Amino acid sequence: MKPLVQVQGLRVVARNDDGVEFPIVKGVDFAINQGEVLALIGESGSGKTTIALSLMGYARQGCRIAGGSVRVGELQVLELNQDGLSSLRGRTVAYIAQSASSAFNPSKTLMDQVVESAAIHHTMPRAQAEAKAVELFRALALPDPERLGSRYPHQVSGGQLQRVMAAMAFITDPALVILDEPTTALDVTTQIEVLRAFKDVVRQLGTTAVYVSHDLAVVAQMADRIVVLRDGEIREDGATTQVLEAPAHDYTRSLLAAAEPVVRDIGIEIPELTRSAPPLLDIRGLTAGYGPVGRDGLPSKRILTDINLTIARGATVGVIGESGSGKTTLARVVAGMVPIARGQVLLDGAALPSCDQGRTREMHQRVQFVFQNADTSLNPAHTIGAILARPLAFYHGLKGEARRKRVLALLDLVRLPAAIANRLPGELSGGQKQRINLARALAAEPDLILCDEITSALDTVVAAAILDLMAELRRELKVSYMFISHDISTVRAICDEIVVLYAGSKVEARPREALGEAPFHPYSHLLISSVPKLEQGWLDGVCARGATRLPALGSAPGADADAGPLCTFLSRCSLRVDGLCTHKAPPRQRLANGGEILCHHTPAVLVQMQSPLHRFEEEVA
């Protein structure tokens, strides 16, 4: 049977500032059969997205398709003129981007944007397109499908918007759909919802698709075949089962190894630190939020409620939870960006002022923030040397040669060459930018660094390198971290203690070595169960080791945030006891492993209920 898509000898070149062209895709060949899902995987810069975009006859600014052929059905894509390409895009080949939030027009309703492609290509009347959109909303498990289209992009969650973008792609019944890292920035439970919806629709429609990702566990659930890329060349091309279970290339084996979480040896004995000194950071009864403050002194939009947390000097505490759980707000309160409504934040036993205006330069110097998006947190007009020089001058008064030498020392500290100092942020890779973010925080010589989802948008190899660097800096400099993430595997790899937030409440805390041990809070159980496993069939709840089926995901975090003293997880909890959980606030119970849990169920009961997951976690470990 003739393949639906045939790529032969594809070459793409890029142009540097001097106008000199260099290859970034080097003679790639592959084919995709009708109804097949092909995954393109590899590190950042491997050419995944460049190749996927070439299937639409498109090359990004500064790049050019220099040779080869791309056939989709009977169309020779690279031979089409501009009118032909316009007819191809959105009709024959559709594209689902990584960031749905930046792909939608905020001034138009969702329905107007979903049916736009059908109107442009004249595939059906407006009324028929709207009816089909509603059916797609229903197939993609979107809430209230009949009325969803009347909403605007800001009125739905990120995971819902990602699925609306899929409806936009499927509305014209394209021959080929490109999914470009569509779940990378989503938290684990939202990712599972989106993956389930995508897989169901692909199955129902018999869609031919290209799935671009660096996450092998996700690819294992979606793809029939995998093409492994590095430096613009194919290193391996095979069935998903073969690539995952018997990889033929050393690079594929390295990607598989990087996909497994590695617990870093920190080399610091935290108990010794806690006995000899008070905690570096001590958060007591913290309540905070946004909006006008009422007579009770509380903000109109409460995000955090009664949070207690400590970080020892030299320790790393991970804070996990879904989007909307309050993780970033917690870090912003510590940094002074969000005021304290109630409670205290103490640094070395001294209370920090509620917000930024009351804090001294020394307080700011001791607590530094590394933001999630390296692209937006580095000034694109300044060189790396100038970016690193600024905190050296501000906090330490360094000038001239002394400042230049310290800039070079910081680059060496984060394992980057000295030549980087003369470059602009736009000339660096994502991993390099995140290292510069770390170096800028280290320039202040802080005691505590607040890391907000700093590896969430990085591929597994680059993320692993960043985690190794953080562990090394911690050993060398005795710096402490608050490490915020929605990825429980990443937190397990680097943190001494893990704190779980849900809808602004601290529902669980436990030491890292006890992370895989029941009992779990029901919400922690959901998070752990939602981390994709590197095995085919896992998404369907059929694991080779007999793992439990995934729990129902239910509503979004924060749905019960206004539940008063009751459990904030009440409406999503599969273990709730009506008459108890619905009438009384849960107690905070100490666990034998040194952790704590906010739940009515006793630890013994939770162990019994969660034992299948416990056995599975032991087998995986």
XYZ file of C-alpha atoms in Angstrom:
621
model
C 0.000 0.000 0.000
C 1.287 3.447 -0.907
C 2.153 5.584 2.168
C 0.033 8.674 2.743
C 3.151 10.736 3.536
C 6.533 10.248 1.871
C 9.571 12.355 2.830
C 12.777 11.875 0.830
C 16.115 13.639 1.157
C 14.645 16.569 3.106
C 17.210 19.278 3.783
C 16.653 22.510 5.722
C 19.289 25.204 6.218
C 19.524 28.171 8.578
C 21.379 31.444 8.150
C 23.629 33.044 10.792
C 24.143 36.783 11.402
C 26.847 36.900 8.725
C 24.474 35.498 6.109
C 26.259 32.138 5.984
C 23.935 29.116 5.657
C 24.439 25.892 7.583
C 22.374 22.652 7.589
C 19.946 21.870 10.414
C 18.071 18.972 8.725
C 20.390 16.726 6.734
C 18.749 14.446 4.172
C 15.880 12.927 6.155
C 13.787 10.049 4.753
C 10.637 8.505 6.254
C 7.086 7.480 5.330
C 3.749 7.407 7.182
C 0.956 4.995 6.324
C -2.729 5.902 6.353
C -4.056 5.921 9.947
C -0.595 5.655 11.486
C 0.775 7.896 14.273
C 4.477 8.616 13.825
C 6.452 10.201 16.673
C 9.460 12.459 16.085
C 11.607 12.503 19.234
C 14.952 13.947 20.243
C 16.573 16.708 22.251
C 16.021 20.413 21.673
C 17.722 21.348 18.409
C 17.418 17.857 16.931
C 15.151 19.098 14.119
C 11.798 17.642 15.289
C 9.638 20.721 14.825
C 11.567 21.885 11.748
C 10.799 18.582 10.003
C 7.154 18.630 11.126
C 6.662 22.162 9.789
C 8.240 21.117 6.493
C 5.266 18.789 5.995
C 3.238 22.007 5.588
C 5.851 23.535 3.269
C 6.832 25.966 6.012
C 10.221 27.023 7.366
C 10.695 29.379 10.293
C 12.299 32.797 9.937
C 15.972 32.486 9.107
C 15.495 28.972 7.723
C 14.942 27.627 4.203
C 13.860 24.240 2.806
C 16.869 23.587 0.603
C 16.088 20.241 -1.007
C 14.298 16.924 -1.040
C 10.622 16.136 -1.499
C 7.529 15.948 0.708
C 4.420 14.207 -0.616
C 1.088 14.216 1.229
C -1.476 12.131 -0.641
C -0.971 13.136 -4.298
C 0.366 16.615 -3.474
C 4.053 17.424 -3.855
C 4.181 19.970 -1.028
C 7.522 21.586 -1.850
C 6.400 22.278 -5.431
C 3.282 24.238 -4.408
C 3.055 28.004 -4.924
C 1.744 30.307 -2.181
C -1.911 29.772 -3.155
C -1.371 26.027 -3.123
C 0.245 26.153 0.305
C -2.631 28.258 1.631
C -5.059 25.605 0.394
C -2.951 22.856 1.978
C -2.570 24.364 5.455
C -5.563 23.869 7.701
C -7.310 21.672 5.124
C -5.030 18.818 4.037
C -2.488 19.279 6.844
C -3.523 20.726 10.227
C -1.281 21.825 13.087
C -1.732 21.699 16.884
C 0.825 23.963 18.559
C 2.558 23.564 21.924
C 1.122 26.708 23.516
C -2.620 27.068 22.972
C -2.727 30.312 24.958
C -0.605 32.132 22.382
C -2.442 30.607 19.409
C -5.916 32.040 20.118
C -7.257 35.532 19.485
C -8.447 36.827 22.899
C -11.110 39.059 21.298
C -12.987 36.254 19.493
C -15.146 33.461 20.884
C -13.885 29.893 20.768
C -16.562 28.903 18.246
C -15.610 31.709 15.851
C -12.019 30.486 15.873
C -12.765 26.751 15.667
C -14.975 27.093 12.566
C -12.722 29.667 10.875
C -10.733 27.050 8.951
C -13.935 25.460 7.610
C -15.068 28.902 6.424
C -11.712 29.729 4.786
C -11.613 26.429 2.893
C -15.378 26.379 2.162
C -15.745 22.819 3.425
C -19.231 23.298 4.927
C -21.816 25.959 5.849
C -21.444 27.799 9.169
C -24.336 25.987 10.856
C -22.930 22.583 9.897
C -19.451 23.610 11.053
C -20.810 24.700 14.439
C -22.681 21.414 14.843
C -19.519 19.501 13.980
C -17.517 21.632 16.445
C -19.930 20.700 19.230
C -19.494 17.008 18.366
C -15.719 17.436 18.472
C -15.982 19.215 21.842
C -17.946 16.218 23.097
C -15.468 13.709 21.630
C -12.594 15.626 23.257
C -14.331 15.392 26.662
C -14.749 19.156 26.992
C -17.283 20.388 29.580
C -20.661 21.774 28.517
C -19.968 21.222 24.775
C -23.182 22.936 23.619
C -22.265 26.261 25.260
C -18.470 26.083 25.336
C -18.126 27.821 21.968
C -19.635 31.054 23.331
C -16.727 31.468 25.757
C -13.514 33.400 25.178
C -10.023 31.861 25.478
C -9.371 33.348 28.933
C -12.544 31.737 30.271
C -11.285 28.145 29.972
C -8.322 26.316 31.502
C -5.067 25.590 29.698
C -5.908 21.919 29.249
C -9.346 22.773 27.867
C -7.845 25.316 25.476
C -5.397 22.704 24.212
C -8.336 20.435 23.373
C -10.233 23.281 21.697
C -7.169 23.736 19.484
C -7.454 20.058 18.555
C -11.093 20.634 17.559
C -9.895 23.527 15.389
C -7.459 21.159 13.659
C -9.956 18.312 13.145
C -12.874 20.456 11.899
C -11.846 20.129 8.208
C -11.109 16.364 8.336
C -7.436 16.842 7.374
C -5.421 14.033 5.843
C -2.566 14.679 8.287
C -2.474 16.274 11.752
C 0.763 17.534 13.333
C 0.813 17.607 17.151
C 3.810 19.684 18.256
C 4.579 19.044 21.959
C 0.876 19.583 22.807
C 1.136 18.498 26.474
C 4.664 19.606 27.443
C 3.649 22.575 29.617
C 0.611 20.873 31.234
C 0.547 19.417 34.734
C 0.307 15.639 35.030
C -3.441 15.235 35.538
C -4.310 17.776 32.838
C -1.832 16.061 30.519
C -3.601 12.736 31.038
C -6.991 14.311 30.262
C -5.622 15.833 27.054
C -3.783 12.667 25.987
C -6.872 10.536 26.586
C -8.968 12.932 24.519
C -6.418 13.109 21.687
C -6.005 9.345 21.549
C -9.758 8.711 21.536
C -10.353 11.159 18.680
C -7.394 9.834 16.645
C -8.805 6.310 17.043
C -12.381 7.317 16.198
C -11.428 9.282 13.089
C -8.616 6.981 11.916
C -6.348 10.027 11.794
C -2.855 9.985 10.339
C -0.661 12.028 12.652
C 2.851 13.214 13.450
C 3.463 13.589 17.187
C 6.467 15.773 18.082
C 7.774 15.258 21.613
C 10.825 14.810 23.803
C 8.823 12.733 26.317
C 9.195 9.025 25.587
C 6.563 8.044 28.153
C 3.983 10.169 26.328
C 5.105 8.891 22.938
C 4.712 5.309 24.173
C 0.981 5.965 24.642
C 0.350 7.714 21.320
C 2.645 6.416 18.577
C 2.718 3.360 16.328
C 6.243 4.168 15.117
C 9.109 6.331 16.395
C 11.746 8.270 14.476
C 14.687 9.242 16.702
C 16.475 12.442 15.656
C 19.762 14.043 16.633
C 21.513 16.996 14.985
C 19.049 16.939 12.079
C 19.654 13.286 11.217
C 17.641 10.113 11.808
C 19.412 7.807 14.259
C 16.668 5.188 14.483
C 13.313 4.452 12.831
C 11.190 1.583 14.091
C 7.985 0.326 15.660
C 7.296 1.795 19.096
C 7.635 -1.581 20.829
C 11.029 -2.221 19.221
C 12.409 1.244 19.967
C 11.324 1.129 23.630
C 12.243 -2.486 24.369
C 15.201 -3.174 22.056
C 16.682 0.156 20.877
C 19.266 -0.264 18.130
C 21.178 3.008 18.529
C 23.271 4.237 21.467
C 21.575 7.640 21.335
C 18.133 6.045 21.680
C 19.420 4.153 24.707
C 20.666 7.430 26.216
C 17.220 9.005 25.740
C 15.576 6.020 27.440
C 18.047 6.279 30.323
C 17.339 10.022 30.706
C 13.598 9.315 30.817
C 13.992 7.331 34.037
C 14.185 9.607 37.111
C 17.563 9.451 38.841
C 17.751 10.273 42.536
C 20.708 12.654 42.880
C 23.270 12.087 45.643
C 23.272 15.471 47.363
C 26.178 14.768 49.712
C 24.761 16.854 52.603
C 23.408 15.370 55.820
C 20.303 17.489 56.408
C 19.475 16.100 59.887
C 22.849 17.380 61.113
C 22.002 20.835 59.809
C 18.594 20.891 61.500
C 20.018 19.897 64.886
C 22.738 22.548 64.853
C 20.728 25.536 63.582
C 17.173 26.859 63.198
C 15.600 26.477 59.746
C 16.737 28.917 57.086
C 13.116 29.489 56.031
C 10.175 29.065 58.384
C 6.634 29.670 57.073
C 4.004 29.768 59.820
C 0.234 29.820 59.299
C 0.538 31.623 55.971
C -2.600 32.885 54.243
C -2.281 34.989 51.084
C -4.045 35.874 47.861
C -5.012 38.665 45.487
C -7.626 41.401 45.195
C -9.151 43.953 47.576
C -8.664 43.279 51.289
C -11.864 42.931 53.324
C -12.604 43.912 56.896
C -11.260 40.572 58.079
C -7.873 41.458 56.567
C -8.144 38.751 53.932
C -7.923 39.292 50.146
C -11.036 38.707 48.027
C -9.304 35.893 46.126
C -7.654 33.622 48.657
C -4.947 31.384 47.147
C -3.098 29.973 50.183
C -4.622 29.005 53.537
C -2.715 28.194 56.749
C 0.518 26.973 55.151
C 3.316 25.733 57.434
C 6.662 24.806 55.880
C 10.359 24.840 56.813
C 13.555 24.620 54.756
C 16.823 23.823 56.517
C 20.052 25.485 55.463
C 21.451 23.483 52.558
C 18.185 21.577 52.018
C 15.853 21.339 49.029
C 12.093 21.180 49.530
C 9.894 20.337 46.562
C 6.414 21.826 46.252
C 4.122 19.977 43.854
C 0.530 20.242 42.707
C -1.540 20.943 39.627
C -1.937 24.347 38.013
C -3.953 26.508 40.386
C -2.781 24.738 43.548
C -0.895 27.815 44.839
C 2.716 26.734 44.226
C 3.896 29.878 42.425
C 1.954 32.146 44.790
C 3.798 30.535 47.714
C 7.168 31.317 46.116
C 6.058 34.863 45.309
C 5.049 35.454 48.926
C 8.493 34.298 50.087
C 10.114 36.608 47.522
C 7.960 39.554 48.610
C 5.978 39.798 45.376
C 2.635 38.940 47.034
C 1.692 40.362 50.459
C 1.106 38.196 53.519
C -2.511 38.328 54.711
C -1.965 36.239 57.837
C 0.946 34.340 59.320
C 4.693 34.877 59.086
C 7.654 34.158 56.820
C 10.911 34.001 58.799
C 14.441 33.948 57.397
C 16.985 32.693 59.939
C 14.419 33.338 62.644
C 13.739 36.974 61.668
C 10.333 37.872 60.217
C 10.394 39.201 56.651
C 8.216 42.228 55.859
C 4.940 41.384 54.147
C 5.902 42.569 50.682
C 8.632 44.024 48.507
C 8.507 47.672 49.626
C 9.410 46.869 53.236
C 12.367 44.613 52.461
C 15.989 45.691 52.536
C 18.532 45.088 49.803
C 20.117 42.396 51.966
C 16.785 40.537 52.259
C 16.378 40.562 48.480
C 19.972 39.440 48.049
C 19.483 36.429 50.322
C 16.319 35.174 48.522
C 16.510 34.906 44.727
C 13.896 33.798 42.179
C 14.482 31.713 39.025
C 11.434 32.018 36.775
C 9.834 29.311 34.652
C 10.177 30.955 31.254
C 13.814 31.727 30.496
C 12.833 33.444 27.232
C 10.838 36.192 28.942
C 13.026 36.617 32.035
C 16.207 37.571 30.126
C 16.387 40.987 28.423
C 16.777 40.178 24.702
C 18.641 43.452 24.056
C 21.418 42.847 26.618
C 24.384 40.513 26.307
C 24.758 37.674 28.781
C 27.741 39.475 30.291
C 25.634 42.588 30.939
C 22.792 40.516 32.422
C 25.140 38.816 34.908
C 27.040 42.043 35.666
C 23.942 43.863 36.905
C 23.363 41.921 40.182
C 27.132 41.986 40.826
C 27.072 45.775 40.730
C 23.746 46.096 42.595
C 24.423 43.715 45.481
C 28.215 43.725 45.749
C 29.328 46.995 44.143
C 31.711 45.222 41.749
C 33.149 47.251 38.879
C 35.565 46.944 35.976
C 37.956 43.999 35.892
C 36.713 42.498 39.165
C 33.169 42.369 37.797
C 34.320 40.908 34.458
C 36.243 38.133 36.236
C 33.243 37.323 38.412
C 30.998 37.096 35.329
C 33.391 34.543 33.837
C 33.508 32.663 37.138
C 29.688 32.481 37.186
C 29.632 31.114 33.640
C 32.159 28.481 34.683
C 30.054 27.685 37.748
C 27.068 26.808 35.542
C 29.307 24.957 33.047
C 29.090 27.436 30.170
C 32.049 28.707 28.082
C 33.389 32.239 28.547
C 32.430 33.153 24.953
C 28.749 33.041 26.006
C 29.263 36.411 27.758
C 29.270 38.218 24.405
C 26.095 36.602 23.082
C 22.476 37.718 23.259
C 19.806 35.485 24.888
C 18.262 34.772 21.477
C 21.485 33.035 20.421
C 21.292 30.449 23.220
C 19.395 27.181 23.562
C 16.654 26.721 26.146
C 18.972 24.805 28.478
C 21.683 27.466 28.189
C 19.183 30.229 28.984
C 18.048 28.394 32.091
C 21.677 28.059 33.210
C 22.057 31.828 32.777
C 18.956 32.311 34.930
C 20.610 30.201 37.618
C 23.893 32.094 37.237
C 22.086 35.433 37.654
C 20.488 34.198 40.877
C 23.863 32.889 42.110
C 25.484 36.282 41.374
C 23.703 37.669 44.428
C 25.261 34.895 46.584
C 21.858 33.983 48.069
C 20.978 31.608 50.876
C 17.724 30.474 49.209
C 16.787 30.113 45.545
C 13.128 29.797 44.564
C 12.908 27.671 41.390
C 9.522 27.918 39.658
C 8.985 25.078 37.127
C 12.468 25.698 35.692
C 12.673 22.354 33.847
C 9.035 22.014 32.687
C 9.681 23.188 29.098
C 13.044 21.421 28.675
C 13.645 18.044 27.073
C 14.619 15.163 29.356
C 18.346 15.260 28.597
C 18.664 19.032 29.130
C 16.433 18.903 32.235
C 18.587 16.132 33.711
C 21.693 18.280 33.145
C 20.045 21.224 34.957
C 19.119 18.988 37.912
C 22.678 17.624 38.082
C 23.997 21.194 38.076
C 21.648 22.208 40.904
C 22.778 19.271 43.018
C 26.427 20.133 42.368
C 25.908 23.809 43.275
C 24.143 22.768 46.435
C 27.118 20.637 47.495
C 29.630 23.367 46.642
C 27.780 26.472 47.877
C 25.418 25.007 50.541
C 22.572 26.932 48.892
C 18.967 25.949 49.713
C 16.185 25.538 47.159
C 12.425 25.684 47.088
C 11.782 23.633 43.949
C 8.310 24.110 42.458
C 7.094 21.587 39.907
C 4.078 19.643 38.655
C 6.422 16.738 37.784
C 6.636 14.353 40.706
C 9.545 12.433 39.131
C 11.646 15.595 38.929
C 10.878 16.501 42.534
C 11.768 13.004 43.679
C 15.116 13.282 41.880
C 16.411 16.344 43.704
C 14.428 17.133 46.889
C 14.853 16.061 50.522
C 11.209 16.662 51.361
C 8.100 16.902 49.187
C 5.156 19.149 50.063
C 1.858 18.616 48.207
C -0.491 21.583 47.723
C -4.090 21.363 46.592
C -6.315 24.444 46.169
C -4.045 26.410 48.489
C -3.937 23.812 51.300
C -0.974 21.694 52.326
C -2.488 18.221 52.108
C 0.684 16.173 52.518
C 4.399 16.343 53.302
C 6.901 13.511 53.381
C 10.638 12.821 53.095
C 11.905 11.851 49.642
C 12.786 8.288 50.632
C 9.149 7.685 51.602
C 7.626 9.113 48.421
C 6.714 5.693 46.989
C 5.303 4.339 50.243
C 1.596 4.216 51.049
C -0.319 5.794 52.713
C -0.858 8.725 50.356
C -3.332 11.538 50.578
C -5.974 10.708 47.914
C -4.768 13.723 45.902
C -1.124 12.564 46.065
C -2.353 9.150 44.940
C -3.943 10.846 41.912
C -0.737 12.723 41.072
C 1.470 9.632 41.321
C -1.015 7.555 39.314
C -1.079 10.203 36.566
C 2.659 10.175 35.784
C 2.967 8.379 32.408
C 4.927 5.142 32.491
C 7.363 4.145 29.785
C 5.210 1.265 28.536
C 2.689 0.893 25.775
C -0.906 0.522 26.913
C -0.393 2.380 30.183
C -2.788 5.150 29.164
C -5.516 2.552 28.674
C -4.923 1.288 32.204
C -3.320 -1.926 30.950
C 0.220 -2.149 32.319
C 2.506 -5.123 31.935
C 3.003 -5.270 35.713
C -0.695 -5.210 36.526
C -0.887 -1.660 37.844
C -4.154 -0.196 39.024
C -6.279 1.698 36.576
C -6.025 5.467 36.708
C -8.520 7.157 39.016
C -11.154 9.454 37.548
C -9.729 12.943 37.263
C -12.849 14.928 38.052
C -12.914 18.706 38.262
C -10.055 21.173 38.167
C -8.002 22.109 41.251
C -9.589 24.754 43.375
C -13.151 23.595 42.760
C -13.679 23.274 46.516
C -11.421 26.151 47.539
C -14.434 27.903 49.086
C -15.535 24.838 50.998
C -14.808 26.619 54.277
C -13.227 24.310 56.854
C -14.016 21.167 54.859
C -11.519 19.262 52.709
C -10.625 21.204 49.550
C -10.316 17.903 47.622
C -13.830 16.826 48.575
C -15.556 16.772 45.152
C -12.730 14.858 43.425
C -11.999 12.343 46.170
C -12.931 8.750 45.363
C -12.390 7.798 49.028
C -14.596 10.426 50.681
C -17.028 9.348 53.370
C -20.360 11.173 53.181
C -21.505 12.260 56.603
C -17.897 12.650 57.769
C -15.916 14.361 55.009
C -18.966 16.436 54.065
C -19.522 17.758 57.593
C -16.178 17.980 59.377
C -12.730 19.397 58.605
C -10.031 16.718 58.139
C -7.380 16.306 60.868
C -3.626 16.567 60.198
C -2.100 13.173 60.996
C 1.553 12.260 61.501
C 2.853 9.252 59.531
C 5.344 6.645 60.683
C 7.706 7.631 57.834
C 8.069 11.162 59.232
C 5.490 12.760 56.960
C 2.041 14.171 57.569
C -1.299 13.961 55.828
C -4.529 16.010 55.929
C -7.278 13.379 55.780
C -10.061 11.729 57.804
C -8.901 8.230 56.834
C -6.387 6.599 59.165
C -3.003 5.651 57.686
C -3.850 1.939 58.011
C -7.042 2.334 55.984
C -5.251 4.340 53.270
C -2.492 1.704 53.014
C -5.130 -0.979 52.429
C -6.924 1.106 49.776
C -3.727 2.093 47.959
C -1.733 -1.129 48.214
C -1.988 -2.028 44.467
C -0.313 1.287 43.600
C 2.231 0.669 46.375
C 3.197 -2.701 44.879
C 3.472 -1.170 41.407
C 5.706 1.658 42.653
C 8.002 -0.890 44.277
C 8.257 -2.863 41.030
C 9.054 0.277 39.024
C 11.722 1.310 41.564
